[in-house]
Short mmCIF file of C-alpha atoms and ligand atoms in Angstrom, two decimals:
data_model
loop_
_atom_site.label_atom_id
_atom_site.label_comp_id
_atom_site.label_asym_id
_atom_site.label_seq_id
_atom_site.Cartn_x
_atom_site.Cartn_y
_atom_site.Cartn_z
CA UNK A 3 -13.56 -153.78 9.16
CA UNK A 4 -11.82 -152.32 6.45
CA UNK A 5 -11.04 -148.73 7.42
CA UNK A 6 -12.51 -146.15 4.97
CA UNK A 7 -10.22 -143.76 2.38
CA UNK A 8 -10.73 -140.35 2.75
CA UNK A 9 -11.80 -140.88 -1.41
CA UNK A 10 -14.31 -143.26 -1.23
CA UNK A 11 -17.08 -140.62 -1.03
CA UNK A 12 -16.30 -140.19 -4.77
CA UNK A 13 -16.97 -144.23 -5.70
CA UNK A 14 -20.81 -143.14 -3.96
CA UNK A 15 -20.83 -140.15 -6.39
CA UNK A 16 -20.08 -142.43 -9.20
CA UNK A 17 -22.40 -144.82 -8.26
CA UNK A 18 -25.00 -142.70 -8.34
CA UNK A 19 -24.47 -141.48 -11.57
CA UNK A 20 -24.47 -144.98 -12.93
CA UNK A 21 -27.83 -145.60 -11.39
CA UNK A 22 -28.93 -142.71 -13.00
CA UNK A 23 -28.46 -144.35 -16.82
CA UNK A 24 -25.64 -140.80 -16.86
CA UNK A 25 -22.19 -142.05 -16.37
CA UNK A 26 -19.91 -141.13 -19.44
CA UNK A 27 -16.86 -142.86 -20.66
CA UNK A 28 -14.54 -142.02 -22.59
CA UNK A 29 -13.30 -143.60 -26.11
CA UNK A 30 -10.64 -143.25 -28.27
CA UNK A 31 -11.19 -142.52 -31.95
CA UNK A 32 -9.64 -141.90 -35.20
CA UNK A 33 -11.21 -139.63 -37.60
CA UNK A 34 -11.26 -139.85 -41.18
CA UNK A 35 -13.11 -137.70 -43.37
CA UNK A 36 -16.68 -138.74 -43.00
CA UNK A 37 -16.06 -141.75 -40.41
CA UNK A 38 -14.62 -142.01 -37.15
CA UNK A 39 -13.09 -145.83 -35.99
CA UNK A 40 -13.12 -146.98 -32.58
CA UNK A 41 -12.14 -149.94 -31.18
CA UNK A 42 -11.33 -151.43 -34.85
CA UNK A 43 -14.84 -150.61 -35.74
CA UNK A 44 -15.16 -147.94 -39.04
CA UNK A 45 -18.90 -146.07 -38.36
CA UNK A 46 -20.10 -143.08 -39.76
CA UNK A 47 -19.70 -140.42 -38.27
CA UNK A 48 -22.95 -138.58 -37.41
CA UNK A 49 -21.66 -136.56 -34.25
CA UNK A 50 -19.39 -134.14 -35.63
CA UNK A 51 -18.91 -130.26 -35.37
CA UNK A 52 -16.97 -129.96 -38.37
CA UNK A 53 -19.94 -129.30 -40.33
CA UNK A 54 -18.10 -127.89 -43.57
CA UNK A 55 -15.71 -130.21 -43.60
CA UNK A 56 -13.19 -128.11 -44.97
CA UNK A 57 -10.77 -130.49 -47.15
CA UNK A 58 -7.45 -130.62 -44.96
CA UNK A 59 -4.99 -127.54 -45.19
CA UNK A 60 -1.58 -127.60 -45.41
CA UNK A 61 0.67 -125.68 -42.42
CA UNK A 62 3.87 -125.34 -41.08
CA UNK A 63 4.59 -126.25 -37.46
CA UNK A 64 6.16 -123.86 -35.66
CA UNK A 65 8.05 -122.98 -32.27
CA UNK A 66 5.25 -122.96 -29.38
CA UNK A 67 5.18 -119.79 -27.70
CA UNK A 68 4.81 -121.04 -24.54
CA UNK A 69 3.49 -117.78 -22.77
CA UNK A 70 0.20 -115.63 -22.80
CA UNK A 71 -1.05 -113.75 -24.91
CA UNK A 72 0.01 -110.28 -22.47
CA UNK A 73 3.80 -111.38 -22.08
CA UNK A 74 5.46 -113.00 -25.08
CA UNK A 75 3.07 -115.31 -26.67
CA UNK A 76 1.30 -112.59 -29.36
CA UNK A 77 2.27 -114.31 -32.13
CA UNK A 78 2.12 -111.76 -35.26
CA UNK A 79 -0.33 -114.27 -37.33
CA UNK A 80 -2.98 -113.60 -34.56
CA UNK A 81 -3.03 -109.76 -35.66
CA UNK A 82 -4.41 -111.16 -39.15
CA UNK A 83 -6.75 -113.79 -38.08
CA UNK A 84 -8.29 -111.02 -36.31
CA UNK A 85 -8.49 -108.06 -38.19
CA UNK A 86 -10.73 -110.61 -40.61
CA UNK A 87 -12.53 -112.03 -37.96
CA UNK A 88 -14.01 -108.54 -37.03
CA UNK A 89 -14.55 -108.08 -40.46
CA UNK A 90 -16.42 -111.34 -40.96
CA UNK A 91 -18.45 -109.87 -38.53
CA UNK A 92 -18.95 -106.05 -38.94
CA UNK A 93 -17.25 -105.23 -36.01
CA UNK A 94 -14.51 -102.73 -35.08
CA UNK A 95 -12.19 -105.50 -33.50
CA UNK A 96 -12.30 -109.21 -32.17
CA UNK A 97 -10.51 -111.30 -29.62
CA UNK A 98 -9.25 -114.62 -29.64
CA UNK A 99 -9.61 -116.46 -26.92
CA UNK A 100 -8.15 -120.40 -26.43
CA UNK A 101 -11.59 -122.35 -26.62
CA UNK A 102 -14.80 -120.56 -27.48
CA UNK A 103 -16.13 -121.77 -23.45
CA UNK A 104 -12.97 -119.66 -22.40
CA UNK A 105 -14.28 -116.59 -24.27
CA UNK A 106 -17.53 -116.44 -22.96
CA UNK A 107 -16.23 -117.27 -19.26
CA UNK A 108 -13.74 -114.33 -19.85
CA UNK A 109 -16.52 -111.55 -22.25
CA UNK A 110 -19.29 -112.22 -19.88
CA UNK A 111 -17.55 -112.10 -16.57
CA UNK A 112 -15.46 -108.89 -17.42
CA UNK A 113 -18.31 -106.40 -18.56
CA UNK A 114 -21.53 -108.09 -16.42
CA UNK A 115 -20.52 -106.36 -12.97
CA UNK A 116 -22.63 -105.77 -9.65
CA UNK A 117 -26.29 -103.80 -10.12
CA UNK A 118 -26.43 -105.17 -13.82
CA UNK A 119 -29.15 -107.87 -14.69
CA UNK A 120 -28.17 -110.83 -17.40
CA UNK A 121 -31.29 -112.16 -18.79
CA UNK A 122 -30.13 -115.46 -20.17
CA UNK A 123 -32.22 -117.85 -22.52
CA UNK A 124 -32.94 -121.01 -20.40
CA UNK A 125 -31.39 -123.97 -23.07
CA UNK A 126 -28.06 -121.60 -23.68
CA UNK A 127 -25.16 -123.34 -23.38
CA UNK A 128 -23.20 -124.56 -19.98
CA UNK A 129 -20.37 -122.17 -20.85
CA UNK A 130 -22.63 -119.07 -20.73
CA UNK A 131 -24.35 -120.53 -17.54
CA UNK A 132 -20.81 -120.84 -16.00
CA UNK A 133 -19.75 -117.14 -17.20
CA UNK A 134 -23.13 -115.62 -16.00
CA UNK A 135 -22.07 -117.17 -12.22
CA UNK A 136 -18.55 -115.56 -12.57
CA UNK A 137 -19.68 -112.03 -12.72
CA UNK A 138 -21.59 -110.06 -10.14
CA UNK A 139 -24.27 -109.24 -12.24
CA UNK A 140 -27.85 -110.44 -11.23
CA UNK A 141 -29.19 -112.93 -13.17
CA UNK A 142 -32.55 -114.34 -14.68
CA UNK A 143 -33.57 -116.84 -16.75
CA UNK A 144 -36.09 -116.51 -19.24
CA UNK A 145 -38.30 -119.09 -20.79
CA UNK A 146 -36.90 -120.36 -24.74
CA UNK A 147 -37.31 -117.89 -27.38
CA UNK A 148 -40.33 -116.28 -25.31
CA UNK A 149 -40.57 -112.72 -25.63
CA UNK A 150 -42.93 -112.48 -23.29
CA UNK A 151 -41.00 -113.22 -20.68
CA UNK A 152 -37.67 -111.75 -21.54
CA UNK A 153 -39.94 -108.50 -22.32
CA UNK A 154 -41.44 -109.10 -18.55
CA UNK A 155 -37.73 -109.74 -17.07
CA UNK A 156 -36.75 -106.93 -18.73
CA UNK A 157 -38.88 -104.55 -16.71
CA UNK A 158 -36.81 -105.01 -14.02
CA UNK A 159 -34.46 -102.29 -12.90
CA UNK A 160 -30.56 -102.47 -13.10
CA UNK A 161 -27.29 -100.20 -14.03
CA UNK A 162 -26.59 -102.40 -17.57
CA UNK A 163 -29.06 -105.12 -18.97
CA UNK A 164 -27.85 -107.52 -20.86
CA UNK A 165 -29.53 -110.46 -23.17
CA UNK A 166 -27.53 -113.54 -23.89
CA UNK A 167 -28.92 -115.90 -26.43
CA UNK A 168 -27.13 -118.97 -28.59
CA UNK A 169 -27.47 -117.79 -32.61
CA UNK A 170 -28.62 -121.73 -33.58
CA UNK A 171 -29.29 -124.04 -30.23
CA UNK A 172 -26.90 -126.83 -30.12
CA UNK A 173 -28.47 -129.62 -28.38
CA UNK A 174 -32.04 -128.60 -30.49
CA UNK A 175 -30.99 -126.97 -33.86
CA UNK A 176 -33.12 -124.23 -34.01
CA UNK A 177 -32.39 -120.70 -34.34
CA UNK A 178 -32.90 -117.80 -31.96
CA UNK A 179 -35.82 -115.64 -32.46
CA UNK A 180 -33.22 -112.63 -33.04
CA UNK A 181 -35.10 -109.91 -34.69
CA UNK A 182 -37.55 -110.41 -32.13
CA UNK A 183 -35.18 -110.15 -29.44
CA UNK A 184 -33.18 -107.21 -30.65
CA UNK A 185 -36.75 -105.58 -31.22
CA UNK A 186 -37.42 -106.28 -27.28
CA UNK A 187 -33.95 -105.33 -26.08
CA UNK A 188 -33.49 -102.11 -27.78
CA UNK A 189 -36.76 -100.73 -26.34
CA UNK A 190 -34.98 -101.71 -22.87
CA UNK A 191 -31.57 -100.28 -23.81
CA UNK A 192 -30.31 -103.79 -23.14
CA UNK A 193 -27.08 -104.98 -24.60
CA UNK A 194 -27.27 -107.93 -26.80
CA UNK A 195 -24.74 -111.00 -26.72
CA UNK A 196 -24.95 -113.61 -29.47
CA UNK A 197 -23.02 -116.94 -29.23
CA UNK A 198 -23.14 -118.04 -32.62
CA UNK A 199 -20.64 -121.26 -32.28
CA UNK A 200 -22.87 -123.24 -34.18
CA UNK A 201 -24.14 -120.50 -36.60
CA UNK A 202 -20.89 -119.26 -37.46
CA UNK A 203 -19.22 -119.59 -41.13
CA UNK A 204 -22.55 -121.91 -41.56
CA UNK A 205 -25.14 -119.84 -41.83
CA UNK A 206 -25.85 -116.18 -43.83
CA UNK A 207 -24.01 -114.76 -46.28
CA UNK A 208 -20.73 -115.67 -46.88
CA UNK A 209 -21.35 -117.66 -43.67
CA UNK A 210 -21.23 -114.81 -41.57
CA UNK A 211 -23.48 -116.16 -38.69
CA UNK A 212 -27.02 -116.25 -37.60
CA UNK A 213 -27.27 -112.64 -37.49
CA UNK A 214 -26.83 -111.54 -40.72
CA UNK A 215 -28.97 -114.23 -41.39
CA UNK A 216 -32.00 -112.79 -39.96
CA UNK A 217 -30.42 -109.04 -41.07
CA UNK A 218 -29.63 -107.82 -38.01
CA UNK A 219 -25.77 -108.10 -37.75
CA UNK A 220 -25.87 -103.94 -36.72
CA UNK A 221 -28.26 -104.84 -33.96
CA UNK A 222 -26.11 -107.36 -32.31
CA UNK A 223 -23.39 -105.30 -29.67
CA UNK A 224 -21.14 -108.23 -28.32
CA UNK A 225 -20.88 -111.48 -31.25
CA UNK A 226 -18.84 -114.68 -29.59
CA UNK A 227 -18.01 -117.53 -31.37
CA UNK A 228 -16.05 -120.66 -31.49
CA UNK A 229 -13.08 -121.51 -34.18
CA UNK A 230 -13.75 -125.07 -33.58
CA UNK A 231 -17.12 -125.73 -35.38
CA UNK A 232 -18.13 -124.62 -38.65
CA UNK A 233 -14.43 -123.89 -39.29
CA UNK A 234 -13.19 -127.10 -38.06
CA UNK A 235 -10.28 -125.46 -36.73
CA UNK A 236 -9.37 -124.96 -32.71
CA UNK A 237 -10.42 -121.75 -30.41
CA UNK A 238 -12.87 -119.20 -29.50
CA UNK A 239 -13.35 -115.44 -30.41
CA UNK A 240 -15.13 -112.34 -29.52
CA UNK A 241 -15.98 -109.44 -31.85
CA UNK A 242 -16.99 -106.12 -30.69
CA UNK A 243 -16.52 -102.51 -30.77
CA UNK A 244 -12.54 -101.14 -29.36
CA UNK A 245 -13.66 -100.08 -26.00
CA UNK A 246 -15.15 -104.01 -25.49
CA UNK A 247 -11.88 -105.44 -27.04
CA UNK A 248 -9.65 -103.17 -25.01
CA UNK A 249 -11.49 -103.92 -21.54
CA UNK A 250 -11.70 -108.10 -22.62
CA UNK A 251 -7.87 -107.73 -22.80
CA UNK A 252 -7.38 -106.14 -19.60
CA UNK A 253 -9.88 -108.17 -16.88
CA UNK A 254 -10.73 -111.67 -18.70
CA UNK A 255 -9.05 -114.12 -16.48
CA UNK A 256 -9.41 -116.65 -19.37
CA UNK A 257 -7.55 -114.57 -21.71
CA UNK A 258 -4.72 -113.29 -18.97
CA UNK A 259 -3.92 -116.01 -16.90
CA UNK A 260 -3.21 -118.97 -19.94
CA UNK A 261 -1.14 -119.92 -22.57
CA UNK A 262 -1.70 -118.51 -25.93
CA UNK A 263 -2.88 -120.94 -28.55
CA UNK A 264 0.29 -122.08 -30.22
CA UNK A 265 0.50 -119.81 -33.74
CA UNK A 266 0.14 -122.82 -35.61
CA UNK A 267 -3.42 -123.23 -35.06
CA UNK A 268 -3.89 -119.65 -35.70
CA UNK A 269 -2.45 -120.33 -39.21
CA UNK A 270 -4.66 -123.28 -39.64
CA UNK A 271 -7.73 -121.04 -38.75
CA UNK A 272 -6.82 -118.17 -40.98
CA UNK A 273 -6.50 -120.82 -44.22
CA UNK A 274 -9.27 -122.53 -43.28
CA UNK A 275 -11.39 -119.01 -43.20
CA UNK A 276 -9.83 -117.92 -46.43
CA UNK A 277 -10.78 -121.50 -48.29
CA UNK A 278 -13.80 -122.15 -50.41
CA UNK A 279 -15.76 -122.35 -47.81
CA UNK A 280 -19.16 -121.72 -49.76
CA UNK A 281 -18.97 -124.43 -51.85
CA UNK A 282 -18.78 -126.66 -48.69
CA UNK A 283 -21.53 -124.41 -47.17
CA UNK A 284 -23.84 -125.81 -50.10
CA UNK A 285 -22.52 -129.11 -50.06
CA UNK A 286 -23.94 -129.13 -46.05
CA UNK A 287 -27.25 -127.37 -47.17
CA UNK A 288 -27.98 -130.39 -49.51
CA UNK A 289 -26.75 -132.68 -47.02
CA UNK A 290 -28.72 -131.36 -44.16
CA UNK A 291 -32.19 -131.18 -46.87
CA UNK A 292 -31.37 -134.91 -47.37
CA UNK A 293 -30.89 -136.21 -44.43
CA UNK A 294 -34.11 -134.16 -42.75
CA UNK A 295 -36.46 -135.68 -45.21
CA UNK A 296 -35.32 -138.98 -45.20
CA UNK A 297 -35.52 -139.15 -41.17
CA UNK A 298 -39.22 -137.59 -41.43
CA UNK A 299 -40.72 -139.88 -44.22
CA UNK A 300 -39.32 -142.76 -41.93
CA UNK A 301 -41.35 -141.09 -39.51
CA UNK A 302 -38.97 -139.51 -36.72
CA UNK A 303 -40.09 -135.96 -35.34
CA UNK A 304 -37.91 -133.56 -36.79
CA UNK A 305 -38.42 -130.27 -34.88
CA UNK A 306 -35.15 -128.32 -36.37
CA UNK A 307 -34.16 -126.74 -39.64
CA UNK A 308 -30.41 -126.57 -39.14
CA UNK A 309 -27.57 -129.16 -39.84
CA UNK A 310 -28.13 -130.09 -36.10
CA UNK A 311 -30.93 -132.73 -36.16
CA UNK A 312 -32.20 -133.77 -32.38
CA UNK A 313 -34.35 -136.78 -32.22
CA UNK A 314 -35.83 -136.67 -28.97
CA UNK A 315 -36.63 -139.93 -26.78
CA UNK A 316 -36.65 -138.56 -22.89
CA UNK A 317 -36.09 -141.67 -21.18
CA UNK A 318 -32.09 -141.86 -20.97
CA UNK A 319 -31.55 -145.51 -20.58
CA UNK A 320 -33.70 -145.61 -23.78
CA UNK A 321 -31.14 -143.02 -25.93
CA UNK A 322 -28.31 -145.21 -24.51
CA UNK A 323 -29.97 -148.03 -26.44
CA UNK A 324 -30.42 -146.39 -29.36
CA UNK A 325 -26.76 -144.99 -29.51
CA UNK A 326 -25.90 -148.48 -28.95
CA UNK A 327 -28.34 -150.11 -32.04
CA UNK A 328 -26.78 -147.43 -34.11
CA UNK A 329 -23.58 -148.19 -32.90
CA UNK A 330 -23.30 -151.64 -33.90
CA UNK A 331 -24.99 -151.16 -37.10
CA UNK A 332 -22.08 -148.95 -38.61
CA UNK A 333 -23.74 -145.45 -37.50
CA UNK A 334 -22.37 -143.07 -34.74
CA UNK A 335 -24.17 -140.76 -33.12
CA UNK A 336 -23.55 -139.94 -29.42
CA UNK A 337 -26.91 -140.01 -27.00
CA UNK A 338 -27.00 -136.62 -25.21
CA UNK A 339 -28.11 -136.58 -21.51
CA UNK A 340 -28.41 -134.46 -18.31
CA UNK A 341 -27.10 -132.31 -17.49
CA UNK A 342 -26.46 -131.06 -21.09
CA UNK A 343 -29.83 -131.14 -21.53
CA UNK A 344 -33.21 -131.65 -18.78
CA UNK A 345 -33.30 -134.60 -17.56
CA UNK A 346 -35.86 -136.88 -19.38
CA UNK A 347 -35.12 -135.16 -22.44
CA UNK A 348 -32.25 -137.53 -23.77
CA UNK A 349 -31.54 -137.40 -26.88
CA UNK A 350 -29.51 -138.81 -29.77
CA UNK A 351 -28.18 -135.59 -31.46
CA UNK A 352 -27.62 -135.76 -34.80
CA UNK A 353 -25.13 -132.87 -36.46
CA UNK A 354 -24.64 -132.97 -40.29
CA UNK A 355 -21.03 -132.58 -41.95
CA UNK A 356 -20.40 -131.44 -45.82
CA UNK A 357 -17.75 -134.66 -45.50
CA UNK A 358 -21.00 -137.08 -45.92
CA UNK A 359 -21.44 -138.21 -49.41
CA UNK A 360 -25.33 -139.23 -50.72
CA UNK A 361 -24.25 -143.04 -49.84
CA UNK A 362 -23.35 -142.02 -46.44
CA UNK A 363 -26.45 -140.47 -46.13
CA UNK A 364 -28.66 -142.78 -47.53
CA UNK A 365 -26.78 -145.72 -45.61
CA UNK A 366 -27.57 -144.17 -42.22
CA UNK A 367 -30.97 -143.42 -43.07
CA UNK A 368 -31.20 -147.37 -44.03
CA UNK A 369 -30.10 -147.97 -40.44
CA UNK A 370 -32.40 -145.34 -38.71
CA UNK A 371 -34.91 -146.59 -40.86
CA UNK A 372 -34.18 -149.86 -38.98
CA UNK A 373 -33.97 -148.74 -35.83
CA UNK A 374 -37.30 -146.81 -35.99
CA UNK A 375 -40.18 -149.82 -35.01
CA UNK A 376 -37.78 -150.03 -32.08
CA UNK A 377 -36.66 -146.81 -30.33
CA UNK A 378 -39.43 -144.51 -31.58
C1 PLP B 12 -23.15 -122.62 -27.79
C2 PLP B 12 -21.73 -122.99 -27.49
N1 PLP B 12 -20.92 -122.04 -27.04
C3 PLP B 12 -19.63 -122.30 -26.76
C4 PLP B 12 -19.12 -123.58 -26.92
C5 PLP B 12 -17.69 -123.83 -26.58
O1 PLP B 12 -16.91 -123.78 -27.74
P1 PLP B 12 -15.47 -124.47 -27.77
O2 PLP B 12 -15.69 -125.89 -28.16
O3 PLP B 12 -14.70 -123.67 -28.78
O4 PLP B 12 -14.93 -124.33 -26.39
C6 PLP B 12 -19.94 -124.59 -27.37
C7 PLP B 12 -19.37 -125.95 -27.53
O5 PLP B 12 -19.98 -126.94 -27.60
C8 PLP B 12 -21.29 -124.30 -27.66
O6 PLP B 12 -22.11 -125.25 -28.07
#
């Protein structure tokens, strides 16, 4: 008999996510504007977060720091980048942080200590589930967008509360009920954390975030976002008052203990922020009007009103097939399964860009349209 490698335990792990329709593979792509070609094959691209599709900027490689942030990596062009970041957002001062996951592992886990109670919306995203388990604080769930519940949860007793909600949900498209929630926190004296990746530079005026688009930007104490969205650029941020800044910068692991993002990027965020980005904001408003309508008069269930479009089929073998239809019919959109979302609750998850034209649009509604009598 064969004797057994200490490893092989992992083949049984993989096996069983196989047999659960939830293994994931990776593929190489090239992206070009609106499409995205793999293995030879030029699809549409339907599964991007570069939703304005901000016309490539020009910028100047530079020397890579090489070091954190703390020793010798502080490039000067982050100084800039976040003085109008904070602005962007009302805020004394923001943070940048490598990836927006690394800013909420490093926000959440630095102020959320022991005797504090996180009440955390039950679809936010794995990063905040991740940074809620990496601080001391308590921590409860509450049902989605039900103020009932968070009100109930936040009865409960503790040194600091603190409310955590995604600005637009970004495996189901639909916004936060903030002015609800900052109603039901303030009465509590809770602090209230917005992740906006998804609403950010999208949404409100100017693009300033989900927020401001529901007017209460002065409501909202700790705003964290992601560079790597609506921007289309690379890393995360956090925008606050000083004290939250200066204490971020002295006890977030994820901002201490790693490489500063190489100035480059920085430069490619800042031009990005300071390009026309309203006339791409419109450009995804139309598109995302378009491509709603056409989906519901084929008949899909379209439960959002963002430029992230779910349609829902549960059964994950099923959304594999459908990825797959759409797949070899020119369209790309990847199927979304647990654990990113419940299990039974796969999806295909469709996010708008401002790079699709009206023929893009209307050519992947002719293949959805398709696909309908089949995977509905
Ligand atoms: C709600 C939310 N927060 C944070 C992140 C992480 O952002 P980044 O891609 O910049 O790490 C994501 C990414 O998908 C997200 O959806």
């Amino acid at each position: 008999m064969a004797s057994k490698h200490k490893l092989d335990f992992i083949d049984l792990e993989l096996e069983r996510i196989r047999r659960n329709n939830l293994y994931r593979k990776l593929r190489y792509g090239k992206t070009n504007g609106a499409y995205i070609t793999i293995n030879g094959k030029k699809l549409l691209n339907l599964c991007s977060n570069d939703y304005l599709g901000i016309p490539t900027v020009k910028i100047q490689f530079k020397q890579l720091q090489s070091s954190s942030r703390l020793v010798s990596g502080n490039d000067e062009s982050y100084k800039k980048l976040e003085d109008a970041l904070a602005k962007h957002k009302s805020k004394q001062n923001s943070l940048i942080y490598p990836t927006g996951y690394m800013a909420n592992l490093g926000v959440i886990s630095s102020i959320a200590k022991k005797g504090d109670l996180i009440l955390s919306d039950e679809l936010n995203h794995a990063s905040i589930i991740e940074s809620c388990k990496l601080s001391d604080a308590q921590v409860s769930i509450y049902k989605h967008n039900n103020m009932q519940d968070l009100q109930k949860k936040l009865k409960h007793k503790a040194k600091n509360k603190f409310v955590i909600t995604e600005g637009i949900f970004s495996m189901d498209g639909d916004f936060s009920f903030l002015k609800q929630i900052t109603e039901v926190s303030e009465k509590a004296n809770a602090i209230i954390i917005v992740d906006d990746a998804h609403g950010d530079f999208v949404v409100g005026k100017d693009g300033k975030g989900t927020p401001n688009y529901f007017n209460v930007t002065k409501k909202i104490d700790l705003y964290i976002s992601s560079l790597s969205k609506g921007l289309g650029s690379f890393g995360g941020y956090v925008a606050s008052q000083n004290n939250v800044i200066d204490l971020c910068i002295n006890k977030s692991k994820s901002f201490i203990y790693t490489s500063a993002l190489p100035s480059f990027l920085i430069d490619h965020s800042m031009k990005r922020f300071e390009s026309n980005r309203e006339k791409q904001k419109k450009k995804l408003e139309k598109n995302t009007k378009q491509l709603s309508k056409g989906l519901t008069q084929i008949g899909y269930k379209i439960n959002s009103s963002t430029h992230i479009i779910p349609i829902i089929i549960g059964n994950e073998k099923s959304a594999m097939d459908f990825g797959k239809f759409l797949f070899n019919n020119g369209v790309f959109v990847q199927p979304i399964r647990y654990p990113t979302v419940p299990k039974n609750q796969a999806r295909l998850r469709i996010s708008v860009t401002a790079w699709l034209s009206d023929a893009n649009i209307e050519k992947a509604l002719e293949i959805f349209e398709k696909a309908y009598p089949k995977f509905r």
